[in-house]
Coordinates of C-alpha atoms in Angstrom, one line a residue:
M1 CA 0.1 0.0 0.0
S2 CA 1.5 3.5 -1.2
D3 CA 2.1 5.8 1.9
F4 CA 1.4 9.4 -0.4
V5 CA -2.0 10.1 -0.7
D6 CA -1.9 13.6 -2.7
R7 CA -6.9 13.6 -3.1
V8 CA -8.7 12.7 -0.3
T9 CA -12.4 14.0 0.7
V10 CA -13.0 14.9 3.7
H11 CA -16.0 15.7 6.1
V12 CA -15.6 18.2 8.7
K13 CA -18.5 19.5 11.1
G14 CA -17.9 22.7 13.4
G15 CA -19.7 22.1 17.3
D16 CA -22.7 23.1 18.1
G17 CA -23.2 26.1 20.0
G18 CA -24.6 25.2 23.8
N19 CA -28.3 26.2 25.0
G20 CA -29.1 29.0 26.9
S21 CA -30.2 28.8 30.5
A22 CA -33.7 30.0 31.8
G23 CA -32.7 29.7 35.3
I24 CA -34.5 32.0 37.8
K25 CA -32.7 33.9 40.7
R26 CA -34.2 32.9 44.0
E27 CA -32.7 34.6 47.5
K28 CA -34.3 34.2 50.9
Y29 CA -37.7 36.0 50.6
K30 CA -37.9 36.3 47.2
P31 CA -38.5 33.5 45.4
L32 CA -38.7 34.9 41.9
A33 CA -35.6 37.4 42.2
G34 CA -35.6 37.5 38.6
P35 CA -33.9 35.9 35.5
N36 CA -30.4 34.8 36.0
G37 CA -29.7 32.1 33.1
G38 CA -26.2 32.3 31.1
N39 CA -25.6 32.4 27.8
G40 CA -24.2 28.8 26.2
G41 CA -21.0 28.7 25.1
D42 CA -19.8 28.8 20.9
G43 CA -18.9 25.6 19.4
G44 CA -15.5 25.2 18.1
S45 CA -14.2 25.8 14.4
V46 CA -12.7 23.1 12.1
V47 CA -9.0 25.0 10.7
F48 CA -7.0 23.8 8.0
E49 CA -3.1 25.0 8.8
A50 CA -0.1 24.4 6.2
T51 CA 3.0 23.1 7.8
R52 CA 6.1 21.7 6.5
N53 CA 6.0 19.2 8.6
A54 CA 3.0 17.2 6.4
N55 CA 4.1 15.4 3.2
S56 CA 0.9 13.8 2.2
L57 CA -3.0 13.6 3.1
L58 CA -2.5 10.1 4.4
D59 CA -3.7 10.5 7.7
Y60 CA -7.0 12.0 6.4
R61 CA -7.7 9.0 3.9
F62 CA -8.4 6.8 7.0
V63 CA -10.0 9.5 9.5
P64 CA -12.4 11.3 6.9
H65 CA -14.8 13.1 9.2
R66 CA -13.2 15.2 11.5
A67 CA -15.4 17.4 14.1
A68 CA -14.6 20.0 16.3
G69 CA -15.8 20.8 20.0
N70 CA -19.1 21.4 20.8
G71 CA -20.1 24.5 23.6
T72 CA -21.4 23.7 27.1
M73 CA -24.3 24.8 28.2
G74 CA -24.9 28.0 30.4
L75 CA -25.7 27.8 33.8
G76 CA -27.3 29.5 36.5
D77 CA -26.4 32.6 38.6
T78 CA -25.2 34.3 34.7
K79 CA -22.5 32.0 34.4
D80 CA -22.1 31.6 30.5
G81 CA -21.1 28.3 29.1
S82 CA -17.3 27.5 28.1
K83 CA -16.6 27.6 24.1
G84 CA -15.7 24.6 22.1
S85 CA -12.4 23.9 21.7
D86 CA -10.9 24.5 17.9
L87 CA -9.8 21.5 15.9
I88 CA -6.4 22.4 13.8
L89 CA -5.8 20.1 10.9
P90 CA -2.0 20.4 9.5
V91 CA -2.0 19.6 6.1
P92 CA 1.4 19.9 3.2
V93 CA 2.1 23.1 2.2
G94 CA 0.8 23.8 -1.6
T95 CA -2.5 21.5 -1.0
V96 CA -5.4 23.5 -2.4
I97 CA -9.3 23.1 -0.6
F98 CA -12.4 22.6 -2.8
E99 CA -16.0 22.1 -2.3
A100 CA -17.1 18.8 -2.8
K101 CA -19.8 18.3 -5.2
G102 CA -21.5 15.3 -6.0
P103 CA -24.8 13.2 -5.1
A104 CA -24.9 11.1 -1.5
G105 CA -23.4 7.8 -1.2
K106 CA -21.5 8.9 -4.6
P107 CA -17.5 9.6 -5.2
K108 CA -16.9 13.5 -5.1
H109 CA -15.8 15.7 -7.6
P110 CA -13.7 18.6 -6.8
G111 CA -16.3 22.2 -7.2
E112 CA -15.7 26.0 -6.5
Q113 CA -11.8 26.2 -4.7
L114 CA -12.0 27.5 -1.6
A115 CA -8.8 28.2 -0.2
D116 CA -5.2 27.6 -1.6
L117 CA -2.6 27.0 1.4
R118 CA 0.4 28.1 -0.6
H119 CA 2.3 29.8 2.3
E120 CA 3.6 27.8 6.0
G121 CA 1.2 29.0 8.5
D122 CA -1.7 29.6 6.1
R123 CA -5.3 29.0 7.9
F124 CA -8.6 28.0 6.0
V125 CA -11.6 27.6 8.2
A126 CA -13.2 24.7 7.0
A127 CA -16.4 24.4 9.3
Y128 CA -17.7 27.6 11.5
G129 CA -18.8 26.3 15.0
G130 CA -22.6 27.0 16.1
A131 CA -22.9 30.4 18.1
G132 CA -24.5 29.4 21.6
G133 CA -27.6 30.3 22.7
L134 CA -28.7 33.3 24.7
G135 CA -29.8 33.2 28.4
N136 CA -33.2 34.1 29.8
A137 CA -31.1 36.8 31.3
A138 CA -29.9 38.4 28.1
L139 CA -33.5 37.9 26.4
A140 CA -35.1 40.0 29.2
N141 CA -36.2 44.1 28.5
R142 CA -38.2 46.6 29.7
T143 CA -41.0 44.5 28.4
R144 CA -40.2 40.9 28.9
R145 CA -38.9 41.1 32.4
A146 CA -39.1 37.2 33.3
P147 CA -38.8 35.4 30.4
G148 CA -39.4 31.6 30.4
F149 CA -37.4 30.4 27.8
A150 CA -33.7 30.4 26.5
L151 CA -32.5 30.1 23.0
L152 CA -31.0 27.1 21.8
G153 CA -27.5 27.0 20.8
E154 CA -26.8 27.0 16.8
L155 CA -25.6 24.1 15.1
G156 CA -22.2 23.4 14.0
E157 CA -21.7 24.3 10.1
E158 CA -21.2 20.9 8.2
R159 CA -19.6 20.0 4.8
D160 CA -17.4 17.8 2.7
V161 CA -14.3 19.0 1.3
I162 CA -11.7 18.0 -1.3
L163 CA -8.2 18.3 -0.2
E164 CA -5.4 18.1 -2.8
L165 CA -2.3 18.5 -2.7
K166 CA -0.7 20.0 -5.9
S167 CA 2.9 19.5 -4.9
I168 CA 5.5 20.2 -2.3
A169 CA 8.8 20.1 -3.8
D170 CA 11.1 22.5 -5.4
V171 CA 12.4 20.5 -8.8
A172 CA 10.4 17.6 -10.5
L173 CA 12.0 15.0 -12.4
V174 CA 10.1 13.9 -15.4
G175 CA 10.7 12.0 -18.2
F176 CA 9.4 8.6 -19.7
P177 CA 9.0 5.2 -17.5
S178 CA 11.4 4.0 -16.3
A179 CA 14.1 6.9 -17.5
G180 CA 15.6 6.8 -13.8
K181 CA 13.7 9.2 -11.6
S182 CA 12.8 6.9 -8.8
S183 CA 16.3 6.1 -8.7
L184 CA 17.9 9.4 -8.8
V185 CA 15.5 10.4 -5.7
A186 CA 16.6 7.7 -4.0
A187 CA 20.5 8.1 -4.6
M188 CA 19.7 12.4 -4.4
S189 CA 18.5 12.0 -0.9
S190 CA 16.7 9.2 1.7
A191 CA 13.9 8.5 0.1
K192 CA 13.1 4.2 -0.5
P193 CA 11.2 4.5 -3.6
K194 CA 10.2 1.1 -5.3
I195 CA 12.4 0.9 -8.1
A196 CA 11.7 -1.8 -11.1
D197 CA 12.6 -2.5 -14.4
Y198 CA 9.3 -2.2 -15.8
P199 CA 7.0 0.7 -16.5
F200 CA 4.6 2.9 -14.7
T201 CA 6.8 0.9 -11.6
T202 CA 5.8 4.3 -9.6
L203 CA 1.9 4.9 -9.3
V204 CA 1.9 8.1 -6.9
P205 CA 5.2 11.0 -6.8
N206 CA 8.0 10.0 -5.1
L207 CA 9.5 12.9 -2.6
G208 CA 12.8 13.5 -1.3
V209 CA 14.9 16.0 0.3
V210 CA 18.4 17.3 -0.8
M211 CA 21.1 18.7 1.2
A212 CA 23.7 20.4 -0.9
G213 CA 25.9 22.6 1.5
D214 CA 23.7 24.9 3.4
S215 CA 21.3 24.6 1.0
R216 CA 17.8 22.3 1.3
Y217 CA 15.4 21.7 -1.3
T218 CA 12.8 18.7 -2.2
I219 CA 12.6 16.7 -5.1
A220 CA 9.6 14.6 -6.7
D221 CA 9.2 12.3 -10.0
V222 CA 6.2 12.6 -12.1
P223 CA 5.0 9.5 -13.2
G224 CA 3.1 8.5 -15.6
L225 CA 4.2 11.3 -18.2
I226 CA 4.1 10.1 -21.5
P227 CA 2.4 11.5 -24.7
G228 CA -1.0 11.9 -24.9
A229 CA -0.7 12.7 -21.1
S230 CA -2.4 16.1 -21.0
E231 CA -5.8 14.2 -23.0
G232 CA -5.7 11.6 -20.6
K233 CA -3.6 8.2 -21.8
G234 CA -1.8 6.4 -19.0
L235 CA -1.8 8.0 -15.9
G236 CA -3.2 10.9 -17.4
L237 CA -3.3 14.6 -15.9
E238 CA -3.5 12.6 -12.6
F239 CA -0.5 13.6 -11.9
L240 CA 0.6 16.0 -14.3
R241 CA -0.8 19.1 -11.7
H242 CA 2.1 18.3 -9.7
I243 CA 4.1 20.3 -12.4
E244 CA 2.2 23.7 -11.3
R245 CA 4.2 24.2 -8.3
T246 CA 7.7 23.4 -9.2
E247 CA 10.1 26.1 -9.8
I248 CA 12.3 23.8 -11.5
I249 CA 12.1 21.4 -14.7
A250 CA 14.2 18.5 -14.8
H251 CA 14.3 16.2 -17.8
V252 CA 15.7 12.5 -17.3
I253 CA 16.4 11.2 -20.2
D254 CA 16.9 7.3 -20.3
C255 CA 20.7 7.0 -22.8
A256 CA 20.8 3.1 -22.4
T257 CA 17.2 2.8 -23.7
L258 CA 16.1 -0.4 -26.9
E259 CA 13.1 0.7 -27.3
P260 CA 12.6 1.4 -31.3
N261 CA 12.1 5.1 -31.9
R262 CA 13.4 6.3 -29.1
D263 CA 16.6 9.3 -28.8
P264 CA 17.3 11.9 -26.5
M265 CA 16.0 15.0 -28.5
A266 CA 12.9 13.2 -29.2
D267 CA 11.8 12.4 -25.5
Y268 CA 12.4 16.1 -24.4
E269 CA 10.5 16.9 -27.8
A270 CA 7.2 14.5 -27.1
L271 CA 7.5 16.0 -22.9
E272 CA 7.0 19.3 -24.0
H273 CA 4.8 19.1 -26.1
E274 CA 2.3 17.4 -23.0
L275 CA 4.1 20.1 -20.4
A276 CA 2.6 22.5 -23.3
E277 CA -0.2 21.6 -23.6
Y278 CA -1.4 20.5 -20.2
A279 CA 0.0 24.8 -19.6
D280 CA -2.6 26.2 -21.8
K281 CA -4.9 24.2 -19.4
L282 CA -4.0 25.8 -16.1
E283 CA -4.4 28.2 -13.8
L284 CA -1.7 29.4 -12.1
P285 CA -1.9 31.4 -8.7
L286 CA -0.5 34.5 -7.9
G287 CA 3.4 34.9 -8.6
A288 CA 3.9 32.1 -10.0
I289 CA 5.5 31.3 -13.4
P290 CA 3.9 29.9 -16.2
I291 CA 4.9 26.8 -16.9
P292 CA 7.0 28.0 -20.3
D293 CA 9.4 30.3 -18.2
R294 CA 10.6 28.1 -15.8
P295 CA 13.8 26.8 -16.4
R296 CA 14.7 23.6 -17.3
I297 CA 18.0 21.2 -17.4
I298 CA 18.8 18.1 -19.1
I299 CA 19.6 14.8 -17.1
L300 CA 21.6 12.2 -19.2
N301 CA 21.1 9.3 -17.4
K302 CA 22.5 5.8 -17.0
I303 CA 26.1 7.0 -18.0
D304 CA 27.3 3.8 -16.3
V305 CA 26.7 1.9 -19.7
P306 CA 29.3 2.6 -22.6
E307 CA 26.9 2.7 -25.2
A308 CA 25.1 5.6 -22.8
K309 CA 28.0 7.2 -22.8
E310 CA 28.6 7.5 -26.0
L311 CA 24.8 8.6 -26.9
A312 CA 25.0 11.0 -23.8
D313 CA 28.2 13.0 -25.7
F314 CA 26.9 12.5 -28.6
V315 CA 23.4 14.6 -27.6
R316 CA 24.8 17.1 -25.2
P317 CA 25.6 19.8 -27.4
D318 CA 22.3 19.7 -29.5
F319 CA 20.7 20.6 -25.7
E320 CA 23.5 23.1 -25.2
K321 CA 22.7 24.7 -28.6
L322 CA 19.2 25.4 -27.1
G323 CA 20.6 27.3 -23.7
M324 CA 19.9 24.2 -21.1
K325 CA 22.3 23.0 -18.8
V326 CA 22.9 19.4 -19.0
F327 CA 24.1 16.8 -16.7
E328 CA 25.4 13.9 -17.4
I329 CA 24.9 11.4 -14.7
S330 CA 24.4 8.1 -13.4
T331 CA 22.5 6.8 -10.5
A332 CA 23.9 3.1 -10.1
S333 CA 27.8 4.7 -9.4
H334 CA 26.7 8.2 -8.4
A335 CA 28.6 9.8 -10.8
G336 CA 27.8 13.4 -11.9
L337 CA 25.1 13.6 -8.8
K338 CA 27.4 15.5 -6.6
E339 CA 27.7 18.6 -9.3
L340 CA 24.0 18.0 -10.0
G341 CA 22.7 18.8 -6.3
F342 CA 25.3 22.2 -6.0
A343 CA 23.7 23.1 -9.3
L344 CA 20.0 22.3 -8.6
A345 CA 20.5 24.0 -5.1
S346 CA 21.9 27.3 -6.8
L347 CA 18.4 27.4 -9.6
V348 CA 16.5 26.6 -6.5
A349 CA 17.7 29.7 -4.2
D350 CA 17.7 31.7 -7.3
M351 CA 13.9 30.9 -8.3
R352 CA 12.5 31.0 -4.8
A353 CA 13.8 34.9 -4.7
E354 CA 12.4 35.4 -8.3
V355 CA 9.0 34.0 -7.2
A356 CA 9.0 35.9 -4.0
K357 CA 9.6 39.2 -5.7
R358 CA 6.6 38.1 -8.6
E359 CA 4.7 37.6 -5.5
E360 CA 5.4 40.7 -3.8
A361 CA 4.8 43.2 -7.4
E362 CA 1.4 41.2 -7.5
E363 CA 0.2 42.2 -4.1
E364 CA 1.0 45.8 -4.6
A365 CA -0.5 46.0 -8.2
R366 CA -4.3 44.6 -6.6
V367 CA -6.3 47.0 -6.1
V368 CA -8.4 47.2 -3.1
I369 CA -11.8 48.8 -3.3
K370 CA -13.2 49.7 0.2
P371 CA -17.0 50.5 0.5
L372 CA -17.7 54.2 1.2
E373 CA -18.9 55.0 4.8
Q374 CA -22.8 54.9 5.3
G375 CA -25.1 56.5 7.8
G376 CA -27.5 53.2 7.9
R377 CA -27.5 49.6 7.0
R378 CA -28.1 48.9 3.1
R379 CA -30.1 45.8 2.1
R380 CA -28.6 43.7 -0.3
R381 CA -30.0 40.7 -1.8
A382 CA -29.3 37.6 -0.5
D383 CA -27.4 36.2 -3.9
E384 CA -25.2 39.1 -3.8
G385 CA -23.5 38.2 -0.9
G386 CA -25.8 41.0 1.6
N387 CA -26.0 41.4 5.5
A388 CA -28.4 38.8 7.3
L389 CA -31.1 41.2 7.2
D390 CA -32.1 39.9 4.3
F391 CA -34.5 36.9 3.1
T392 CA -36.6 35.7 0.6
V393 CA -40.2 33.9 0.0
E394 CA -41.0 32.0 -2.6
R395 CA -43.7 30.0 -3.7
R396 CA -43.1 26.4 -4.7
E397 CA -45.1 22.9 -5.2
N398 CA -44.2 19.2 -6.0
A399 CA -43.7 17.9 -9.6
D400 CA -47.3 17.5 -9.3
G401 CA -48.4 20.1 -8.8
S402 CA -50.7 18.8 -6.0
Q403 CA -48.6 20.6 -3.1
F404 CA -47.9 23.5 -2.3
W405 CA -45.7 25.5 0.2
F406 CA -43.9 28.7 0.7
E407 CA -40.5 28.6 1.1
V408 CA -38.0 31.1 3.1
R409 CA -34.7 31.5 3.2
G410 CA -31.9 33.7 4.7
T411 CA -29.1 33.6 7.9
K412 CA -31.5 35.1 10.3
P413 CA -34.9 33.5 10.1
E414 CA -32.8 30.2 9.3
R415 CA -30.6 30.8 12.7
W416 CA -33.8 31.7 14.6
V417 CA -35.7 29.0 14.1
M418 CA -33.2 27.0 14.8
Q419 CA -32.7 28.2 18.1
T420 CA -36.1 28.3 19.0
N421 CA -37.7 25.3 21.6
F422 CA -40.6 24.4 20.0
D423 CA -41.6 22.8 23.1
N424 CA -41.7 26.1 24.5
D425 CA -45.3 27.8 23.7
E426 CA -43.2 31.5 24.6
A427 CA -40.5 30.7 22.7
V428 CA -42.4 30.0 19.7
G429 CA -44.1 33.1 20.3
Y430 CA -41.0 35.2 20.3
L431 CA -40.2 33.6 17.2
A432 CA -43.2 35.0 15.5
D433 CA -42.6 38.2 17.1
R434 CA -38.9 38.1 15.3
L435 CA -40.3 36.9 12.3
A436 CA -43.2 39.4 12.0
K437 CA -40.8 42.6 13.2
L438 CA -38.7 41.4 9.7
G439 CA -41.0 41.6 7.8
V440 CA -41.8 37.9 6.8
E441 CA -45.4 37.8 7.5
D442 CA -45.7 40.5 5.3
E443 CA -43.8 38.7 2.6
L444 CA -46.1 36.1 2.9
R445 CA -49.3 37.7 2.8
R446 CA -47.5 39.8 -1.2
Q447 CA -46.7 35.8 -2.2
G448 CA -50.5 35.2 -1.7
A449 CA -50.7 33.2 1.3
R450 CA -53.1 32.4 3.4
P451 CA -53.5 31.2 7.2
G452 CA -53.3 27.7 7.1
D453 CA -51.2 27.6 4.1
E454 CA -47.6 25.2 4.8
V455 CA -44.4 27.5 5.0
R456 CA -41.0 26.0 5.7
I457 CA -38.2 28.2 7.0
G458 CA -34.8 26.7 5.5
R459 CA -34.1 23.7 3.3
G460 CA -33.2 20.4 3.7
A461 CA -32.4 18.2 6.6
R462 CA -32.3 21.6 9.0
A463 CA -35.7 22.8 7.3
V464 CA -39.0 23.3 10.0
E465 CA -42.4 23.4 8.7
F466 CA -45.1 24.5 10.3
D467 CA -49.0 26.2 9.1
W468 CA -49.1 29.7 9.0
D469 CA -51.1 31.6 11.4
P470 CA -50.6 35.2 11.1
S471 CA -52.7 36.0 14.3
I472 CA -49.3 34.7 16.7
A473 CA -48.1 38.5 16.2
A474 CA -47.1 40.4 19.3
G475 CA -45.3 39.9 22.6
A476 CA -44.7 36.5 24.7
E477 CA -44.6 37.9 27.9
M478 CA -47.5 40.3 28.3
L479 CA -50.6 40.0 26.9
D480 CA -53.5 42.8 26.8
G481 CA -51.6 44.3 29.6
A482 CA -52.0 41.1 32.0
Q483 CA -49.0 38.9 32.7
L484 CA -49.2 35.5 32.4
G485 CA -49.8 33.1 35.0
A486 CA -47.5 30.3 33.8
R487 CA -43.8 30.6 32.8
G488 CA -43.1 29.6 29.1
K489 CA -47.1 29.6 28.2
D490 CA -48.4 32.0 25.3
L491 CA -51.9 32.9 25.6
R492 CA -52.0 33.2 21.8
L493 CA -51.5 29.6 21.5
E494 CA -54.0 28.7 24.1
T495 CA -57.1 29.3 21.7
E496 CA -59.3 27.3 23.5
E497 CA -58.9 29.5 26.6
P498 CA -61.3 32.7 27.0
G499 CA -59.0 35.8 25.5
G500 CA -56.8 33.4 23.9
R501 CA -57.0 34.6 20.3
R502 CA -55.2 38.1 19.8
R503 CA -56.9 40.6 18.9
T504 CA -56.2 42.1 15.5
N505 CA -55.3 45.6 14.9
S506 CA -58.4 47.3 14.0
E507 CA -59.8 45.4 16.9
R508 CA -57.4 46.9 18.9
R509 CA -58.3 50.4 17.5
R510 CA -61.9 50.1 17.8
Q511 CA -61.5 48.8 21.2
Y512 CA -59.5 52.0 21.8
H513 CA -61.5 54.4 20.4
E514 CA -64.7 53.2 22.7
M515 CA -63.1 53.2 25.1
M516 CA -61.9 56.5 25.1
D517 CA -65.2 57.7 24.1
A518 CA -66.3 55.8 26.9
R519 CA -64.1 58.2 29.1
A520 CA -64.8 61.7 27.6
A521 CA -68.3 61.2 28.1
V522 CA -68.4 60.7 31.7
R523 CA -66.1 63.6 32.0
E524 CA -68.8 65.4 30.2
A525 CA -72.0 64.4 32.4
M526 CA -69.9 65.3 35.5
A527 CA -68.6 68.8 34.6
A528 CA -72.4 69.1 33.9
E529 CA -73.2 67.9 37.7
R530 CA -70.8 70.3 39.0
A531 CA -72.2 73.1 37.0
A532 CA -75.4 72.3 38.0
G533 CA -74.3 72.5 41.8
H534 CA -74.3 68.7 42.3
W535 CA -72.4 67.1 45.5
A536 CA -71.2 70.8 46.3
D537 CA -72.7 70.6 49.8
P538 CA -73.3 67.5 51.6
S539 CA -75.4 68.3 53.9
I540 CA -78.2 68.9 50.7
D541 CA -80.2 65.2 49.8
D542 CA -80.3 66.1 45.9
D543 CA -82.3 62.7 44.6
R544 CA -85.4 62.3 47.3
H545 CA -85.7 58.6 45.5
D546 CA -82.1 57.4 46.2
E547 CA -82.1 54.8 49.3
T548 CA -78.7 55.1 49.8
S549 CA -78.9 58.9 50.9
L550 CA -77.5 59.9 54.3
F551 CA -80.2 62.0 55.4
G552 CA -83.3 59.9 54.7
R553 CA -84.4 56.6 52.6
G554 CA -86.1 58.4 49.8
E555 CA -89.4 60.1 49.2
D556 CA -90.8 58.5 52.9
A557 CA -87.5 60.1 54.7
E558 CA -89.5 63.4 55.5

């Protein structure tokens, strides 16, 4: 089994936020002294970090499911829960992270590129942890003084990502199968790749670390590079991508091959053609040098064979005419390896400086546009990356049109639904308040929704379905000015009880005007009685028929 893995699918999940607490403070002689429930702790996040200490993605093939720590629940006495620990996952430098696409249970394929960890220490948060729920102490305000509920913690983000290792080598060894690339890696470093005398012995890149004086660099052989590789022949594009990040391309040419129609110059031209075809399809990262502009060197291998030595001496002038450095070596006798090692070290140092210079120039040339300062919030559509205030309402139906529903999407509505404990009537009423204030109910009316229609907030496994009831739309703590009897209950949801139905705005307005008219009528009557002298002198019996008079019992009192 190979110990080098350069592409793997990983399922990552951020930690869930802890639930808030709905505690009530209790003191001597004060059994209900106010809410004191603490907030839940936030969940941890899953973070990929590039490091030089990793050179393969093998660990993620055996353990593809990774999850961060969950936040803990809030406690009484306004004690907040602890935050879940972040999960830091080390990956090799040069790892590219893609969104995983494909149906559930099927192999995934790369989608949108999410991150490119090109330098040591680069980080990418693949799955954010969920926020902790607020306790009832944080939910209390001037009108909601003793909430009988708390918010639930949000679930952590969960998704599949594909990790792809482009390359972690400074020098890429390219050549036909059995040209001696793996043998060269083994001879110049401490790597122990599999070596055999048949084509396609190497099915995965072999990496080696070379020390030349004080210089340290890495080399890797690129297997399967044959004519037609850019079109998928042989191992195809599976390993051509490892050339994308290498700084130097070294052609390893077999001068002792016995295959017909093979000679050093023909091998070089055939492989250069494949590299050019692949370069046209390549999107280079910031500051990278295009493949045609990268320096080449020619390594004529197997000169320990007399015929190969003669052929190497014969073709060397042809390569030198192309402006390339030529090295004659033997991986068997180690002839020429020392000179090759120091020459590659010098080229690697020059190319690293050139790449750093290009990256700095690209960064300086980039135009950074900052938004102007705005006094208020500007609403943007959700598909434009708008803020959390945005939402959409769409009418949807199944394939045969027998069932329809209204789907509500948006950052805030979906988060609020996940935070709601639907076993608590007061919490449900609080959710209705928030949705109405945001404008969801007004938008449902504009879309043609009627009471009793099905409404879904969110999509997929986290969607919440309910029948729309627009009458639930007011504060949960105070209903018509009266304090609720039981904590956690909401009379708006107790329709069988008198007064349980929420009055509409028109009914409230009419009753208010009736009350104010009645008060005005009473004030007018009292003013008229005072003007007539009524009640001016308590010793005067104004109403002889008043049985409750202090001076008699009606007419007979005379």
